[in-house]
Short mmCIF file of C-alpha atoms and ligand atoms in Angstrom, two decimals:
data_model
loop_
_atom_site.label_atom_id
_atom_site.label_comp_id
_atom_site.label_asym_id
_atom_site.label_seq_id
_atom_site.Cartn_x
_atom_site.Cartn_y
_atom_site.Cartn_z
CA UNK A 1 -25.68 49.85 49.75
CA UNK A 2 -26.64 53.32 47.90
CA UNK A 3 -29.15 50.97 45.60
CA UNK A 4 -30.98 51.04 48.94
CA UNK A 5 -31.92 54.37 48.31
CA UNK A 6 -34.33 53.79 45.80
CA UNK A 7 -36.05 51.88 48.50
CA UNK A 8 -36.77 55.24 50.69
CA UNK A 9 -39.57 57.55 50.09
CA UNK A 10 -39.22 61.17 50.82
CA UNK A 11 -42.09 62.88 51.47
CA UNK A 12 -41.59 66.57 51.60
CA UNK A 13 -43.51 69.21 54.16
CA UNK A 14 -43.93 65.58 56.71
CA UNK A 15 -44.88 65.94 59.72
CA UNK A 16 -44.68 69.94 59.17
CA UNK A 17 -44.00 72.09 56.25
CA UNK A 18 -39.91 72.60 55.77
CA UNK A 19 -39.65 68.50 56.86
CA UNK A 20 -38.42 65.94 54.37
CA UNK A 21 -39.27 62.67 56.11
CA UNK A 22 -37.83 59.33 55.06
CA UNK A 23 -39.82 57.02 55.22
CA UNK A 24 -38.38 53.20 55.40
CA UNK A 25 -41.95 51.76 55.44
CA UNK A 26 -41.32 51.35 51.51
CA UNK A 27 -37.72 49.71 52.23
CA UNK A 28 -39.84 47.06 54.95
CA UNK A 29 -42.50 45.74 52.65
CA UNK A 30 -39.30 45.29 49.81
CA UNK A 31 -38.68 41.22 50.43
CA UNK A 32 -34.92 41.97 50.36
CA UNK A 33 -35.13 45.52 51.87
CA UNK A 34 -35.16 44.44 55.32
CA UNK A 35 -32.46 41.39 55.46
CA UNK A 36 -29.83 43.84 53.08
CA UNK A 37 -30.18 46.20 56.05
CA UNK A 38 -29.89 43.88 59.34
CA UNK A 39 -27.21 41.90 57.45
CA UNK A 40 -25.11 45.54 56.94
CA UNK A 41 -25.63 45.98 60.41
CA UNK A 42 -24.51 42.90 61.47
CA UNK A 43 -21.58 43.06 59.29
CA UNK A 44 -20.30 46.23 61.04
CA UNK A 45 -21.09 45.32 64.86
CA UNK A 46 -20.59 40.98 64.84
CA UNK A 47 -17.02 39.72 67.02
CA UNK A 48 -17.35 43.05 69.07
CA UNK A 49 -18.89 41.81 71.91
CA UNK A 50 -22.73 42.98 71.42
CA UNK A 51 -24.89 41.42 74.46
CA UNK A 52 -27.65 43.78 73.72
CA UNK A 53 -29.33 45.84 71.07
CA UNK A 54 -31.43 48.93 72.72
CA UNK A 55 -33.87 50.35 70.24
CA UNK A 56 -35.19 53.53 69.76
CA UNK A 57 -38.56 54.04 69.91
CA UNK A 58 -40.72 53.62 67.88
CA UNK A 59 -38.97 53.21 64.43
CA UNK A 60 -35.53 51.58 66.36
CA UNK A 61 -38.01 49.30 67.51
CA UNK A 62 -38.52 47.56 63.67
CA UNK A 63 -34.65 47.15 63.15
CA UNK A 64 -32.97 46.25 66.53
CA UNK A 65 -35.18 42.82 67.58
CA UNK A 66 -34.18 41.54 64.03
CA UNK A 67 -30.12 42.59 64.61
CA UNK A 68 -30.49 41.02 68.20
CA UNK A 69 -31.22 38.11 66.67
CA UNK A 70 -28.20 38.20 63.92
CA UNK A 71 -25.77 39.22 66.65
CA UNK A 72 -27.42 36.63 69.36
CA UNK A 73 -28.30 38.79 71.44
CA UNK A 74 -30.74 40.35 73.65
CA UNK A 75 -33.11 43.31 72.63
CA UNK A 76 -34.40 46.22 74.78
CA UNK A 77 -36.51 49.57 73.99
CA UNK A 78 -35.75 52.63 75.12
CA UNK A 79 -38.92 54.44 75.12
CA UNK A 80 -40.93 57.63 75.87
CA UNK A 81 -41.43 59.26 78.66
CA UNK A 82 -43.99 57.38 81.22
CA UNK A 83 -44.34 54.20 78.55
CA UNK A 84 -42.17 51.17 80.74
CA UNK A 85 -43.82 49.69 83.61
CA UNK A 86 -41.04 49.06 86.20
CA UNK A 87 -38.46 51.35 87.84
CA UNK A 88 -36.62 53.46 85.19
CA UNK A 89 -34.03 55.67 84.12
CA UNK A 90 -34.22 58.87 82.40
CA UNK A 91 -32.55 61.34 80.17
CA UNK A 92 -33.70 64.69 78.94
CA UNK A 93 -32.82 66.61 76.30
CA UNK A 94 -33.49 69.75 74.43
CA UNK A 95 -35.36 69.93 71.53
CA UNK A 96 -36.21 72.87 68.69
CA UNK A 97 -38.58 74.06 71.14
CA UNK A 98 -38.59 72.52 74.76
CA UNK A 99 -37.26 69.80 75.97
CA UNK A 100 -38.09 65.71 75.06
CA UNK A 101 -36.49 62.25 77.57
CA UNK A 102 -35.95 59.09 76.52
CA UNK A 103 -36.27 56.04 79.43
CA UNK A 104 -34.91 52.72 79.77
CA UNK A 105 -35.69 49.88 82.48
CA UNK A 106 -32.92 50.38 85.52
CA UNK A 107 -32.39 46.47 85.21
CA UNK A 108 -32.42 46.40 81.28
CA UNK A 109 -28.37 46.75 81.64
CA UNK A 110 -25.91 45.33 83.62
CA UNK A 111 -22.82 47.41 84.66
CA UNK A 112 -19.70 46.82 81.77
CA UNK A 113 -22.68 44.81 79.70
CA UNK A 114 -21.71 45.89 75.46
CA UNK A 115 -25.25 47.64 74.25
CA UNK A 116 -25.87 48.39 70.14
CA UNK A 117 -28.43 51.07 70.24
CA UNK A 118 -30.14 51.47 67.00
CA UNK A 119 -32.76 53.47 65.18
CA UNK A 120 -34.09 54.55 61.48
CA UNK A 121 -32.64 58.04 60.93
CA UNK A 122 -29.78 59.78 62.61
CA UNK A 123 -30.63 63.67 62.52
CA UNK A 124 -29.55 66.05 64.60
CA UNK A 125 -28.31 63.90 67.12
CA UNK A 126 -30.01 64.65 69.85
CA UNK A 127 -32.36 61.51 70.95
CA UNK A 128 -29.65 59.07 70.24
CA UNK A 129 -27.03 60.85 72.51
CA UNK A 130 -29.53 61.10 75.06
CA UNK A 131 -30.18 56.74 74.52
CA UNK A 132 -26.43 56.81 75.02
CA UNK A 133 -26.13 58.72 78.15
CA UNK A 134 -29.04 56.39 79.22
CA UNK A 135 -27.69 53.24 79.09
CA UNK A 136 -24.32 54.87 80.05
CA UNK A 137 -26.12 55.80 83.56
CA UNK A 138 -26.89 51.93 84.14
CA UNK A 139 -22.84 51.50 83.90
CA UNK A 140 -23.54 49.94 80.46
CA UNK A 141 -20.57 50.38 77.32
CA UNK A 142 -21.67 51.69 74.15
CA UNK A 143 -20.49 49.87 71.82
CA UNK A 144 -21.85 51.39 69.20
CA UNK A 145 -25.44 53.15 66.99
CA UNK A 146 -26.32 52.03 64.02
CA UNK A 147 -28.59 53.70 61.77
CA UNK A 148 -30.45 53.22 58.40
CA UNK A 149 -30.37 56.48 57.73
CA UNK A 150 -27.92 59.53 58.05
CA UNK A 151 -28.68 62.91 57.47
CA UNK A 152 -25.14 63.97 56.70
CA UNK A 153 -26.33 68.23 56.53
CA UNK A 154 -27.52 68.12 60.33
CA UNK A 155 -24.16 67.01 61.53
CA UNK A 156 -25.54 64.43 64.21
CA UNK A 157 -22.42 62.38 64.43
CA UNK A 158 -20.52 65.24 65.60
CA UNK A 159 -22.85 64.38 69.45
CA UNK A 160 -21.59 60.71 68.95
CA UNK A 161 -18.13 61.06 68.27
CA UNK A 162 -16.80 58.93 71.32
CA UNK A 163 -18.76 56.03 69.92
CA UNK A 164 -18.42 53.30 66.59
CA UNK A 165 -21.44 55.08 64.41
CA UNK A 166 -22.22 52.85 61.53
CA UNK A 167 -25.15 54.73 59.19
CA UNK A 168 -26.08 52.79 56.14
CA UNK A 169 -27.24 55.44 53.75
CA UNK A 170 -25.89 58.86 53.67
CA UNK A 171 -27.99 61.99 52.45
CA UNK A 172 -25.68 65.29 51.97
CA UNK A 173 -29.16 67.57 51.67
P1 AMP B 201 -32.73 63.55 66.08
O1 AMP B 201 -32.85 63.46 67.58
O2 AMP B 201 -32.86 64.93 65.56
O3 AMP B 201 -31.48 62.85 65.58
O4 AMP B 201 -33.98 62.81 65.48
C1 AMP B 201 -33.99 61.47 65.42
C2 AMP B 201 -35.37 60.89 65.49
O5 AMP B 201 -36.35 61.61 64.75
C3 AMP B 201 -35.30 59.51 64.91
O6 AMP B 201 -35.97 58.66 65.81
C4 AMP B 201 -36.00 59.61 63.57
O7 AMP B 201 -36.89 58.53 63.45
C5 AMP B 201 -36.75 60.91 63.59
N1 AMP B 201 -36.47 61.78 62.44
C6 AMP B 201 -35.83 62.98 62.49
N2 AMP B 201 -35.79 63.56 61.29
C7 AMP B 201 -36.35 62.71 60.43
C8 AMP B 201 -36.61 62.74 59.01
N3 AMP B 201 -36.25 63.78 58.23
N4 AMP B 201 -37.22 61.67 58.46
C9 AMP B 201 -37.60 60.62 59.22
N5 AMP B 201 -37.40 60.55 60.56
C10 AMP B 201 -36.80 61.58 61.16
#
């Protein structure tokens, strides 16, 4: 998978200075970038059940339609604050500085239903234990969050570690 790395361009001081952003946009426009990734995915999650893939938004939302598709199954966002039409749920949590929530449609899971929640980088942890908690408040199982990316130094996994985390490319710094 590591050859995938070459794919990814960092691009230091983004969005603010101290930030080394990864940026998959030069992985999506590769013609084999995209399929190496989803198939990975795939790989990991297929025969366990997977009846929906929740993305991340905005980024989750490039990677999970396409690994809905190669697990057959269904694909919903979880989204910003105020951004999903119907009744929803939502989660907080805390950020650097404040506080940011994550919502999902109240009828977007049914209770026991298997949902693969996905999104580009895994960093400190925070927004994709919040989509957890989220689907876990519609009575939904986690079955697991896969990521593209893993930024080993910011220890996110260590907020998932009740769940099957499967991160494609590791970066120790
Ligand atoms: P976190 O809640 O800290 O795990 O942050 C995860 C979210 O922020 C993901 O949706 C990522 O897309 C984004 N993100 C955080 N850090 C980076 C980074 N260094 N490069 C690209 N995206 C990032």
């Amino acid at each position: 998978m590591d050859h995938l790395k070459t794919l990814i361009r960092e691009v230091p001081d983004f969005p603010k200075p101290g930030i080394n952003f990864y940026d998959i946009t030069t992985l999506l426009k590769d013609p084999g970038g995209l399929h190496a990734i989803i198939d990975a995915l795939a790989r990991h999650y297929s025969g366990k059940g997977v009846r929906t893939v929740a993305g991340i938004e905005a980024r989750g939302f490039i990677f999970a339609p396409a690994l809905a598709y190669a697990l057959n199954a269904g694909f919903v966002p979880i989204r910003k604050p105020k951004k999903l039409p119907a009744a929803t749920e939502r989660v907080e949590y805390a950020l650097e500085y404040g506080t940011d929530s994550v919502e999902i449609h109240i009828d977007a899971v049914e209770p026991g239903q298997k949902v693969l929640i996905v999104d580009d980088v895994l960093a400190t942890g925070g927004t994709a234990s919040a989509a957890a908690k989220l689907v876990e408040k519609l009575g939904g199982v986690v079955a697991g969050l896969g990521f593209v990316i893993e930024l080993d130094f910011l220890s996110g996994r260590n907020k998932l570690a009740a769940y099957d985390v499967d991160s494609l490319l590791h970066y120790a710094s």
